[in-house]
mmCIF file with all atom_site columns, C-alpha atoms in Angstrom:
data_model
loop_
_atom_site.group_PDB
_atom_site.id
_atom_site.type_symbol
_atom_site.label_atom_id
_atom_site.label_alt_id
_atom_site.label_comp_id
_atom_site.label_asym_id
_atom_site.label_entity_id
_atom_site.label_seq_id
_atom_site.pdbx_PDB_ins_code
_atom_site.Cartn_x
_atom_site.Cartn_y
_atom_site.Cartn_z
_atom_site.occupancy
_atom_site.B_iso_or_equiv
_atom_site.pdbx_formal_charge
_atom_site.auth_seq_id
_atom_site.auth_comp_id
_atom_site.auth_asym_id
_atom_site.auth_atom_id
_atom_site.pdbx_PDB_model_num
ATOM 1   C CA . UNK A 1 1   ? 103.746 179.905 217.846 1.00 56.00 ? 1   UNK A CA 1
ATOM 2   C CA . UNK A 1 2   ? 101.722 182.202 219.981 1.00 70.00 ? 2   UNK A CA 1
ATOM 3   C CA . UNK A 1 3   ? 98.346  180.706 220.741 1.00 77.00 ? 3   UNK A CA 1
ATOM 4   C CA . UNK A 1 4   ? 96.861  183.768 220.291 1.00 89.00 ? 4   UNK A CA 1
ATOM 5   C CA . UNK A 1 5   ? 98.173  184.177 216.840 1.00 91.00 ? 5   UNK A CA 1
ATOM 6   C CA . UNK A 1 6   ? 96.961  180.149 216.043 1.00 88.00 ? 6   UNK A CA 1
ATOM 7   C CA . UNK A 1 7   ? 93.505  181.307 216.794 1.00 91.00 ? 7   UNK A CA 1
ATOM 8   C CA . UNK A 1 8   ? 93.391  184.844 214.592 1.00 91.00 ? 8   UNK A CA 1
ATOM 9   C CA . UNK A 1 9   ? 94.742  182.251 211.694 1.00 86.00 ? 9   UNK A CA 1
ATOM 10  C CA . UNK A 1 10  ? 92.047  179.555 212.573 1.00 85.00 ? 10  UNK A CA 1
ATOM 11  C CA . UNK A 1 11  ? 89.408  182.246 212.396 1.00 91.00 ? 11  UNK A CA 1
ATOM 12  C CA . UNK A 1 12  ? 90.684  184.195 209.478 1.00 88.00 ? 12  UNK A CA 1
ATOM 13  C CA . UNK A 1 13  ? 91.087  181.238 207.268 1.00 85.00 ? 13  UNK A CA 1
ATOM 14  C CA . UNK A 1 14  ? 87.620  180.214 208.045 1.00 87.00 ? 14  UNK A CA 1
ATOM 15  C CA . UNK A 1 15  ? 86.408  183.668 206.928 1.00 88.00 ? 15  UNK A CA 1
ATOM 16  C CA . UNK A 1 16  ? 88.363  183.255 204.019 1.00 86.00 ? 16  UNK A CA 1
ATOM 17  C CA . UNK A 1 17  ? 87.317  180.460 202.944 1.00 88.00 ? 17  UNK A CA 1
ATOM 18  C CA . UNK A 1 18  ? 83.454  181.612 203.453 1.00 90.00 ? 18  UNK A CA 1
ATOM 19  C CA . UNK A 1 19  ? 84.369  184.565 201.609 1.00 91.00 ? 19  UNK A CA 1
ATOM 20  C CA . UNK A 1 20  ? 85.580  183.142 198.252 1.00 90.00 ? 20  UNK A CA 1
ATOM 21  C CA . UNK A 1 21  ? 82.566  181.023 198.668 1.00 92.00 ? 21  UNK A CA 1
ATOM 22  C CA . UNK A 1 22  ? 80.199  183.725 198.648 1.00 94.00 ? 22  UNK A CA 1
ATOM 23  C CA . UNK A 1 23  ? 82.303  184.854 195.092 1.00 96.00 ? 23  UNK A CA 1
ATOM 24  C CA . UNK A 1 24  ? 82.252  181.654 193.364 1.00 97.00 ? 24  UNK A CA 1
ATOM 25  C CA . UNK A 1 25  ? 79.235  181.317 190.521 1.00 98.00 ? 25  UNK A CA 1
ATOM 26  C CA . UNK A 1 26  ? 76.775  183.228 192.495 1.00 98.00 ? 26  UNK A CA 1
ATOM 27  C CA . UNK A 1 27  ? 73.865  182.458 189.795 1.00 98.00 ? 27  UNK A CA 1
ATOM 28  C CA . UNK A 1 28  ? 71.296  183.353 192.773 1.00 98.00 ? 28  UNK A CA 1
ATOM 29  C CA . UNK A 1 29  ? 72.460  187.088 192.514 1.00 98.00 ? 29  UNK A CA 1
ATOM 30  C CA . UNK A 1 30  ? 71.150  189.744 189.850 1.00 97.00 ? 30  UNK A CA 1
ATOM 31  C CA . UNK A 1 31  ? 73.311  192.797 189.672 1.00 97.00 ? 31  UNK A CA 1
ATOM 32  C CA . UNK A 1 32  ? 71.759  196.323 187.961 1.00 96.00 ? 32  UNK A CA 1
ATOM 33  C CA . UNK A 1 33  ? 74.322  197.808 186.140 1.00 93.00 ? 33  UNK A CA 1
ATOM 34  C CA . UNK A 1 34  ? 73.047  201.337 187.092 1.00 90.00 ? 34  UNK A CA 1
ATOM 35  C CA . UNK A 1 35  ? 73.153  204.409 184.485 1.00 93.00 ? 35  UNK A CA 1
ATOM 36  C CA . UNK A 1 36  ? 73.935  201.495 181.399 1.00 95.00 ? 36  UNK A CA 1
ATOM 37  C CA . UNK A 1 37  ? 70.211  199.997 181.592 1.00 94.00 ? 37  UNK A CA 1
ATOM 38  C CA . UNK A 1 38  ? 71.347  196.309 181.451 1.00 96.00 ? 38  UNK A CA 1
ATOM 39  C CA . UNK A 1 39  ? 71.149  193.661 184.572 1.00 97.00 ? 39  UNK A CA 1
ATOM 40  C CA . UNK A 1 40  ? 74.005  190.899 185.001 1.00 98.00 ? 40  UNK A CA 1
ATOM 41  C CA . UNK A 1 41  ? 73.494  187.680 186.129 1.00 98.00 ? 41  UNK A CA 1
ATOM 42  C CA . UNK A 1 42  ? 76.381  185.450 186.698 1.00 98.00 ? 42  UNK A CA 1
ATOM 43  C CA . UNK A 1 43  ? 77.094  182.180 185.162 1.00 98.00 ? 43  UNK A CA 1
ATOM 44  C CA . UNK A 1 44  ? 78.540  179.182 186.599 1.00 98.00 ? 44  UNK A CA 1
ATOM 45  C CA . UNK A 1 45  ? 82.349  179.692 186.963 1.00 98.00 ? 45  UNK A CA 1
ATOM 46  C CA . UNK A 1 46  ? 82.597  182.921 187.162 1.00 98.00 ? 46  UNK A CA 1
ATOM 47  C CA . UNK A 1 47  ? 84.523  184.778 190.061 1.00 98.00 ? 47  UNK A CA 1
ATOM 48  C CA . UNK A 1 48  ? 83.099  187.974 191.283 1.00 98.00 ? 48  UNK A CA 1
ATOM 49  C CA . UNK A 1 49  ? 85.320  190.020 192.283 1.00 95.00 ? 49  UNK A CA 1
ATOM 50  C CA . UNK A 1 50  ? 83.024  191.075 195.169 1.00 94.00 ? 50  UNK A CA 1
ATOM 51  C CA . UNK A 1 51  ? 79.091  189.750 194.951 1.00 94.00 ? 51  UNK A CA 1
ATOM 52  C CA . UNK A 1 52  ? 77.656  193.196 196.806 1.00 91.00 ? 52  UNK A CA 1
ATOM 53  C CA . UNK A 1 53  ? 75.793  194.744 193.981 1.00 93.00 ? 53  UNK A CA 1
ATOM 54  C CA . UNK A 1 54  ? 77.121  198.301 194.619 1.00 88.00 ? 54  UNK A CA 1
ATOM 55  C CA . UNK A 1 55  ? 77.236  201.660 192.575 1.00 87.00 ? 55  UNK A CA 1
ATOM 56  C CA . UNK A 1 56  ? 79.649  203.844 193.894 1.00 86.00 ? 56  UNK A CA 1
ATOM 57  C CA . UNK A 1 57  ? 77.380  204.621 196.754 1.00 86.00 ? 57  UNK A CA 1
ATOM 58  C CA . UNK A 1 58  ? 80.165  204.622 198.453 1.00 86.00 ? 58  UNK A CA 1
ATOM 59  C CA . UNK A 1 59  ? 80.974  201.245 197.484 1.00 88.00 ? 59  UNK A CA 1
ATOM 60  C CA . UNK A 1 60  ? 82.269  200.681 194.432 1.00 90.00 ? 60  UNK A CA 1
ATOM 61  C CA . UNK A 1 61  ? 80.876  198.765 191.695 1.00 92.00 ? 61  UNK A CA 1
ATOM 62  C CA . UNK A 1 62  ? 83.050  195.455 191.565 1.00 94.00 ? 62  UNK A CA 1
ATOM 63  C CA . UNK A 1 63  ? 80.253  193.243 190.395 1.00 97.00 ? 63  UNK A CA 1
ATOM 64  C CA . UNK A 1 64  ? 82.607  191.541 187.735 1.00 98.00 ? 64  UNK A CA 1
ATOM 65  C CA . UNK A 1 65  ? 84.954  188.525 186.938 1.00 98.00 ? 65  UNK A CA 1
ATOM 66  C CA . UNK A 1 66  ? 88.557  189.986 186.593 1.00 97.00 ? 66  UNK A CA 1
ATOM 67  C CA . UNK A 1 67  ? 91.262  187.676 185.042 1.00 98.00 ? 67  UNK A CA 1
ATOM 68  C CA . UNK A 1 68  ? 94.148  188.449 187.598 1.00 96.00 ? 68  UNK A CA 1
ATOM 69  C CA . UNK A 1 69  ? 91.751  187.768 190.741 1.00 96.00 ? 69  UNK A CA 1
ATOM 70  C CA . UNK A 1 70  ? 89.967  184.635 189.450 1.00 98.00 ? 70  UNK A CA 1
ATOM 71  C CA . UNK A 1 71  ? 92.921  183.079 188.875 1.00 98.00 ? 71  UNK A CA 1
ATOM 72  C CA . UNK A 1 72  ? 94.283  184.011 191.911 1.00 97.00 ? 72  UNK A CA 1
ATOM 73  C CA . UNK A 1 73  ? 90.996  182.134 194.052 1.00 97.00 ? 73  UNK A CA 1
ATOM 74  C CA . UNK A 1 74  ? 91.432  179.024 191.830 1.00 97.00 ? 74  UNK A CA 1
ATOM 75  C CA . UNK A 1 75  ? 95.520  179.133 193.353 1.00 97.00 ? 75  UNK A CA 1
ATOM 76  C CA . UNK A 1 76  ? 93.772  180.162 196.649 1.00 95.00 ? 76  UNK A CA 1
ATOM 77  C CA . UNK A 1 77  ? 91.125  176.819 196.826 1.00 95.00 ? 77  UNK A CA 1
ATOM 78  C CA . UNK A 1 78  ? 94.202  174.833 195.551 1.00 95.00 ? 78  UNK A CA 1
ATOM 79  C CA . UNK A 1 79  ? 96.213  175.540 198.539 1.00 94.00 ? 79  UNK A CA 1
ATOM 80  C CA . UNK A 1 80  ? 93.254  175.341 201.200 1.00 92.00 ? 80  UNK A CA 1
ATOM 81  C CA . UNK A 1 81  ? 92.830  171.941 199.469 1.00 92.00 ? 81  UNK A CA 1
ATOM 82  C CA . UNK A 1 82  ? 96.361  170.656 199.858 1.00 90.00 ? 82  UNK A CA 1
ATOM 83  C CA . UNK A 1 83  ? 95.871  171.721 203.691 1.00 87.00 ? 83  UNK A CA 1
ATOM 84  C CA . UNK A 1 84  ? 92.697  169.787 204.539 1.00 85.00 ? 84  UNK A CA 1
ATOM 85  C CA . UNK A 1 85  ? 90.118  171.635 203.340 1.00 80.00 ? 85  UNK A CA 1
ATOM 86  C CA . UNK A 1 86  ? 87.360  170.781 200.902 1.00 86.00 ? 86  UNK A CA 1
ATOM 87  C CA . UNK A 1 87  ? 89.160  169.151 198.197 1.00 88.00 ? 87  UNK A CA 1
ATOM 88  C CA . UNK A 1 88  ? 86.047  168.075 196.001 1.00 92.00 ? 88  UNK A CA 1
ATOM 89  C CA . UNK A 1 89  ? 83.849  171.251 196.642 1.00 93.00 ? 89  UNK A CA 1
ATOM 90  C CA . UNK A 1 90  ? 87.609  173.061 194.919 1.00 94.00 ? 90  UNK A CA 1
ATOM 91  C CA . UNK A 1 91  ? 87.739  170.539 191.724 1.00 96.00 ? 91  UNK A CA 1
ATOM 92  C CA . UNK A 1 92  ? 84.032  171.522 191.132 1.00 96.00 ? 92  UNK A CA 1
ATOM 93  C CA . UNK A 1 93  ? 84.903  175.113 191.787 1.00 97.00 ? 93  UNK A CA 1
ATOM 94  C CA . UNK A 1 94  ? 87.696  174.501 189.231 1.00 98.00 ? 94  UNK A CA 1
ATOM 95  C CA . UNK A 1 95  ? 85.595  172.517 186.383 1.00 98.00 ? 95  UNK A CA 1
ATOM 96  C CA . UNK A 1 96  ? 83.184  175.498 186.204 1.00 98.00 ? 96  UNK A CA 1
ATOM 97  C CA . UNK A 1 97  ? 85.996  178.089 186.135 1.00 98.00 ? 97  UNK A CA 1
ATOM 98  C CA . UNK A 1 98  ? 87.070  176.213 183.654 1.00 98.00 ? 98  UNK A CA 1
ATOM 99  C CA . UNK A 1 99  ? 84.331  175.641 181.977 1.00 98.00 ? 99  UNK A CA 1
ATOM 100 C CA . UNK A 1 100 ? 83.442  179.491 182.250 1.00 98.00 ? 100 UNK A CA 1
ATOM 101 C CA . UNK A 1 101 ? 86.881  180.455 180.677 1.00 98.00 ? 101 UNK A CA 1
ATOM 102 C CA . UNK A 1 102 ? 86.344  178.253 177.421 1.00 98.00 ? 102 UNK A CA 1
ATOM 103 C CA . UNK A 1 103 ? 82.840  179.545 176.776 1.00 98.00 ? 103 UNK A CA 1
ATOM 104 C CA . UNK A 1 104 ? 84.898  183.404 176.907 1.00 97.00 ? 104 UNK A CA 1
ATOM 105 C CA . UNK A 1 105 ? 87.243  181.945 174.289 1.00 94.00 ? 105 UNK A CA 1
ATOM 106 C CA . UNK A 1 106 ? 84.170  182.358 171.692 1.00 94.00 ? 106 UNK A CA 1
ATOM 107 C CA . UNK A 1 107 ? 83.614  186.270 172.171 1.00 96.00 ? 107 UNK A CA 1
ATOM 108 C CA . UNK A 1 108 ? 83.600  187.752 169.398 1.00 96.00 ? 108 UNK A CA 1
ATOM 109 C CA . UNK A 1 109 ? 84.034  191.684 169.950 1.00 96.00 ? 109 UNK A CA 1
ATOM 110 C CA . UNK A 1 110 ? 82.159  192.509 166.315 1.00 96.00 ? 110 UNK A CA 1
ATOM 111 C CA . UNK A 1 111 ? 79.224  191.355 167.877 1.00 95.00 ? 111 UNK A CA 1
ATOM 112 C CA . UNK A 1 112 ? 78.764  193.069 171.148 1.00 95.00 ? 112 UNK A CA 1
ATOM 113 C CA . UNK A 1 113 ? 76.098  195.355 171.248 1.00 92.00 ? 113 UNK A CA 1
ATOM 114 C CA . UNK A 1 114 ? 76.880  198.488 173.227 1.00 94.00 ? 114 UNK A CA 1
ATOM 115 C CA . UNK A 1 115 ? 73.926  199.144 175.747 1.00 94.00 ? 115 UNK A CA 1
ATOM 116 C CA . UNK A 1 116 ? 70.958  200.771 174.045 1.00 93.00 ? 116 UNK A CA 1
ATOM 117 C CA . UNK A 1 117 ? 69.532  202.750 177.186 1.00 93.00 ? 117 UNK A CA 1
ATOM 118 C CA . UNK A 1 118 ? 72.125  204.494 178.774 1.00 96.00 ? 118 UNK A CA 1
ATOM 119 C CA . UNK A 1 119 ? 71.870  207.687 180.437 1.00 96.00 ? 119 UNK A CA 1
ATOM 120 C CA . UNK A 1 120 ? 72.988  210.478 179.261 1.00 96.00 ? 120 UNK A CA 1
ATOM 121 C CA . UNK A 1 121 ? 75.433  211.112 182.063 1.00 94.00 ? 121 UNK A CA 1
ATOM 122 C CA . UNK A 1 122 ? 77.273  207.851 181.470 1.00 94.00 ? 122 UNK A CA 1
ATOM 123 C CA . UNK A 1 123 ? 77.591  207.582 177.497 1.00 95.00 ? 123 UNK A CA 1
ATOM 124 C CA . UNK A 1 124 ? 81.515  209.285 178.387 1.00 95.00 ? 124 UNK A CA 1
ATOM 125 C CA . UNK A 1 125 ? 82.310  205.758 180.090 1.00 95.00 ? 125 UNK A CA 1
ATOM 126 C CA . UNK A 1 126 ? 81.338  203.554 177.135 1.00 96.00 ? 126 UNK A CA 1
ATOM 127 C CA . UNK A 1 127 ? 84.351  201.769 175.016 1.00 96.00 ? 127 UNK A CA 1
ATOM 128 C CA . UNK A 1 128 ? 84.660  203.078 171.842 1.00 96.00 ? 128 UNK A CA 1
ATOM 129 C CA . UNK A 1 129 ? 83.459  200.710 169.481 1.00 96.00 ? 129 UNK A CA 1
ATOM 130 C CA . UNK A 1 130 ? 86.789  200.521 167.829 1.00 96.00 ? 130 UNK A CA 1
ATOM 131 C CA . UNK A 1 131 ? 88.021  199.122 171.014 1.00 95.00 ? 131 UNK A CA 1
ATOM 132 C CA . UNK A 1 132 ? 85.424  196.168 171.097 1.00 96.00 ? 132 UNK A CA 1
ATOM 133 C CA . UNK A 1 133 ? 85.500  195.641 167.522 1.00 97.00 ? 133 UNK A CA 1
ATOM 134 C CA . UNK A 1 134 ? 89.187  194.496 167.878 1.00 96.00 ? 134 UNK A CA 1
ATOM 135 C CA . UNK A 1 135 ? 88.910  191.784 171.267 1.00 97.00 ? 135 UNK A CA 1
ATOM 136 C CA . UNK A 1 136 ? 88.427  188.134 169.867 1.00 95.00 ? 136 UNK A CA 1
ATOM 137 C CA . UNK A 1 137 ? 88.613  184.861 171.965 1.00 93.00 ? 137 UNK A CA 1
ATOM 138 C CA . UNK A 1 138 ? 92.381  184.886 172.356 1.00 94.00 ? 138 UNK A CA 1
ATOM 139 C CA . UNK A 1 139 ? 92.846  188.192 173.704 1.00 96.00 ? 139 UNK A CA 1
ATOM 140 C CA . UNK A 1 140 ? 89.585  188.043 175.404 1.00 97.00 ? 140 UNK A CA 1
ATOM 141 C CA . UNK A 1 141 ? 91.869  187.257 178.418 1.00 97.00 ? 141 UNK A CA 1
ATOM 142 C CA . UNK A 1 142 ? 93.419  190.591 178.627 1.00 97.00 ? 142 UNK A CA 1
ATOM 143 C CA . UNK A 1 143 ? 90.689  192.482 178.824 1.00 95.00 ? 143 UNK A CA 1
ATOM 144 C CA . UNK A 1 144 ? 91.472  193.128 182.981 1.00 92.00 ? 144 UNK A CA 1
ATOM 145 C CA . UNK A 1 145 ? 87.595  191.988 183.516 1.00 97.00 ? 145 UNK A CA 1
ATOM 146 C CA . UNK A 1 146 ? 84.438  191.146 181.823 1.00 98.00 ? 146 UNK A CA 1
ATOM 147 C CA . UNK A 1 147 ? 80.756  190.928 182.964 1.00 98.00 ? 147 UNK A CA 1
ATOM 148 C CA . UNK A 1 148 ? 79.847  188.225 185.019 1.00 98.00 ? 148 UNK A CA 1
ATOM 149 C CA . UNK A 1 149 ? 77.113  186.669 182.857 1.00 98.00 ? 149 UNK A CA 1
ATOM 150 C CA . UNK A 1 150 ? 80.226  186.137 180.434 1.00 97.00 ? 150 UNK A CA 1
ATOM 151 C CA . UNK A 1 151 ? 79.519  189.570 178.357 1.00 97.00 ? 151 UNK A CA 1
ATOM 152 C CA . UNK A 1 152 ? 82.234  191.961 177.292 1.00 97.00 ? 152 UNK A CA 1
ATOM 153 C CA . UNK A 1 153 ? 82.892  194.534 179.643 1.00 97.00 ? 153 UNK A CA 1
ATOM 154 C CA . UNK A 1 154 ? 81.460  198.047 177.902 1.00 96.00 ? 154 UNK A CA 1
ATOM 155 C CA . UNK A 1 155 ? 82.670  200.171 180.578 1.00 95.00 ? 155 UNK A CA 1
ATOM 156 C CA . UNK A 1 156 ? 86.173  201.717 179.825 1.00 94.00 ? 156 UNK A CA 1
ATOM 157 C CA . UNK A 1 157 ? 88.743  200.461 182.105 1.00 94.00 ? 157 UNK A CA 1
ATOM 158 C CA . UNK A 1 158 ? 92.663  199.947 181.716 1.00 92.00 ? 158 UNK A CA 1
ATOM 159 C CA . UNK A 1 159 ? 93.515  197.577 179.009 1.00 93.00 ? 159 UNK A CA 1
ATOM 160 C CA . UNK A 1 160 ? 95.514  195.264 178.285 1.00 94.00 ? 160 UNK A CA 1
ATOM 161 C CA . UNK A 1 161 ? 96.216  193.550 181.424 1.00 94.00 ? 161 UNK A CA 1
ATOM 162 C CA . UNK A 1 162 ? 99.316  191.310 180.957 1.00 96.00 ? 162 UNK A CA 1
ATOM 163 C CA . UNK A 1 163 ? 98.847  189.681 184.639 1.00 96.00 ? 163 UNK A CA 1
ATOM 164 C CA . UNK A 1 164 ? 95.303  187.441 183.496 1.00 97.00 ? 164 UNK A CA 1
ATOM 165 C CA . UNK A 1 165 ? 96.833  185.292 181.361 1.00 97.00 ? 165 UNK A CA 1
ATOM 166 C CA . UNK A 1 166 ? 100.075 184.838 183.163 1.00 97.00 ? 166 UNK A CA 1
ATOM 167 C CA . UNK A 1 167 ? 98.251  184.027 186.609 1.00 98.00 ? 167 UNK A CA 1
ATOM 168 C CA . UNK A 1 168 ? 96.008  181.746 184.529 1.00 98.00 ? 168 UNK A CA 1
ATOM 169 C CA . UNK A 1 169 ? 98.498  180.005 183.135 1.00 98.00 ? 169 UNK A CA 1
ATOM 170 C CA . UNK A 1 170 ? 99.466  179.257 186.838 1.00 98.00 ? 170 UNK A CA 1
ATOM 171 C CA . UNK A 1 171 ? 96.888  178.684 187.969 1.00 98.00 ? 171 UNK A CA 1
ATOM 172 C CA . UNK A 1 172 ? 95.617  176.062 185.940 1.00 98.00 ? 172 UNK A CA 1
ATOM 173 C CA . UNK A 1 173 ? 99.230  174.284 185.824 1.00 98.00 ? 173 UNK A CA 1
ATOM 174 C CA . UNK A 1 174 ? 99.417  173.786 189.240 1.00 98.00 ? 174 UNK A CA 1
ATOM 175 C CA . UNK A 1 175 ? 95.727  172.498 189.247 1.00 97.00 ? 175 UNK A CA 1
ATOM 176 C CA . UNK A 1 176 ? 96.375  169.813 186.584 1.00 97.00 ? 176 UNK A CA 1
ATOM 177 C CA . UNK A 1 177 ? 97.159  166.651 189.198 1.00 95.00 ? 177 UNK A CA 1
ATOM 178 C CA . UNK A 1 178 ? 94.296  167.578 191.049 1.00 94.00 ? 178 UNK A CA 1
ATOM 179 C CA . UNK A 1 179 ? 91.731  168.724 188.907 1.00 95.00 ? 179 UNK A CA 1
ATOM 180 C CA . UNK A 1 180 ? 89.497  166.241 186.824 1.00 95.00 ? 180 UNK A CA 1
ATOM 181 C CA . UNK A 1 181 ? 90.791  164.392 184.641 1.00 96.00 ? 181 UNK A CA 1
ATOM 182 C CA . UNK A 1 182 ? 87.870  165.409 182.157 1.00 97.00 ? 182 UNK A CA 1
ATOM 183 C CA . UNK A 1 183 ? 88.607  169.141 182.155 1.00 98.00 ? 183 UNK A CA 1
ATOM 184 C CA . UNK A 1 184 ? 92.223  168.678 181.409 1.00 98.00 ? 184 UNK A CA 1
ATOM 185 C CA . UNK A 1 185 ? 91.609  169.251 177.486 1.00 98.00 ? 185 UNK A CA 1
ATOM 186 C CA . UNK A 1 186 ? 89.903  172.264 178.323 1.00 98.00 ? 186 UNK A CA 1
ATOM 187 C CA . UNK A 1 187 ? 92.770  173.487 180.487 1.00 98.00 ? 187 UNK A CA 1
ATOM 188 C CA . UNK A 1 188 ? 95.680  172.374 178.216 1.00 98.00 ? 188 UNK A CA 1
ATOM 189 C CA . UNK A 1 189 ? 93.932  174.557 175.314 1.00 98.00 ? 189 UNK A CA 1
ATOM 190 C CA . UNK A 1 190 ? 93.743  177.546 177.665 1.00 98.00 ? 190 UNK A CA 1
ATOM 191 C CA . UNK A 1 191 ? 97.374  176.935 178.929 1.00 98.00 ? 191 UNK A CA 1
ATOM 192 C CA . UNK A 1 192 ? 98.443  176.813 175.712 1.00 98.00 ? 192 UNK A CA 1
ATOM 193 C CA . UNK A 1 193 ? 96.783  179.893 174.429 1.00 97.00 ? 193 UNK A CA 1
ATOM 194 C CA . UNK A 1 194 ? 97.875  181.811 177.154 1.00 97.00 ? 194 UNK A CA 1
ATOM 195 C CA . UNK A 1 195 ? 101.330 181.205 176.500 1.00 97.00 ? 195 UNK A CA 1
ATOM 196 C CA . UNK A 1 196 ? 101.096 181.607 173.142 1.00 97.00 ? 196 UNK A CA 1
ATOM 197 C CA . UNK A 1 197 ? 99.465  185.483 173.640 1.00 96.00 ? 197 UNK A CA 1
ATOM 198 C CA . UNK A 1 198 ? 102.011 185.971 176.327 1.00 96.00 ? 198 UNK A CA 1
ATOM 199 C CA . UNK A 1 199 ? 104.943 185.083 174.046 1.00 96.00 ? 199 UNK A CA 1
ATOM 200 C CA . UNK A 1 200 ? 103.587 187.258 171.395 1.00 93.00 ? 200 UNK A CA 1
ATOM 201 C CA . UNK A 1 201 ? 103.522 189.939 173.865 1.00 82.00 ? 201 UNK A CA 1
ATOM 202 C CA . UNK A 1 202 ? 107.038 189.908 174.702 1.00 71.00 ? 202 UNK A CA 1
ATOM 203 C CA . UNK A 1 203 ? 108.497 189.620 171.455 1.00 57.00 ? 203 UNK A CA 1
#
């Protein structure tokens, strides 16, 4: 291979690696959810899809933990494991994730509160209430995204999002071997409910 090309990979998986670092349970980091009057703060586990706290100003706001792209930096630190890289920062990585996901299999939609001080202007990109109302723990996971801090998302958005649960599901699968032994209850349950919502799905 061109030595050239060995060094772009060398640097770019380094960067890569720094990256999804800088996205993993960023607790340190307090986002303002500008124009909907609430502040997020993530918890452990959760994935941001990108930690600058942007509001369309140009960038946009992607200050949350999506289903499809968390699962897809758990199968990320998985394979950077298997090559060398930090196998026991990844399992810890991988507990809270874990962790994370189980606490979102308690949300109840009934009882999220939709933002009291919103600004006139943005009051057109609230859910309906309807909408909320009818999200429980199981289907939690195709909501697409929710807040960071573990909160429904209130912001309308495309929904349902069949690719969370099925990357999920793979994810956590091919983590099983390697992941601690003391999260694989957690995971099974997860795994299982996936599957089950997925086969619902397609019948």
């Amino acid at each position: 291979m061109d030595d050239g090309l060995e060094a772009w990979i060398d640097r770019q998986t380094e960067a890569s690696r720094m990256r999804m670092a800088a996205a993993l349970s960023r607790t340190d980091l307090v986002h303002e959810r500008v124009g909907f009057g609430f502040e997020v703060r993530p918890k452990p586990g959760s994935v941001l899809a990108c930690p600058l706290s942007a509001h369309y100003d140009p960038d946009p706001d992607y200050f949350f933990h999506w289903f499809r792209d968390s699962a897809t930096v758990m199968e990320a630190l998985r394979i950077d494991a298997e090559a060398g890289g930090a196998l026991t920062a990844a399992r810890t990585a991988v507990s809270a994730f874990v962790r994370f996901n189980t606490d979102l299999s308690g949300i109840d939609g009934r009882t999220t509160a939709l933002p009291p001080d919103v600004e006139p202007a943005f009051r057109r990109y609230l859910r309906p209430r309807t909408e909320l109302d009818a999200v429980d723990g199981r289907t939690v996971v195709l909501e697409a995204r929710v807040e960071a801090d573990g909160r429904l998302d209130v912001t309308r958005w495309s929904r349902p999002q069949w690719d969370g649960p099925a990357l999920r599901v793979l994810a956590l699968s091919r983590w099983w071997d390697g992941a601690d032994p003391d999260d694989r209850p957690a995971m099974r349950r997860l795994i299982a409910s996936d599957l089950a919502l997925l086969a619902d799905g397609a019948a």
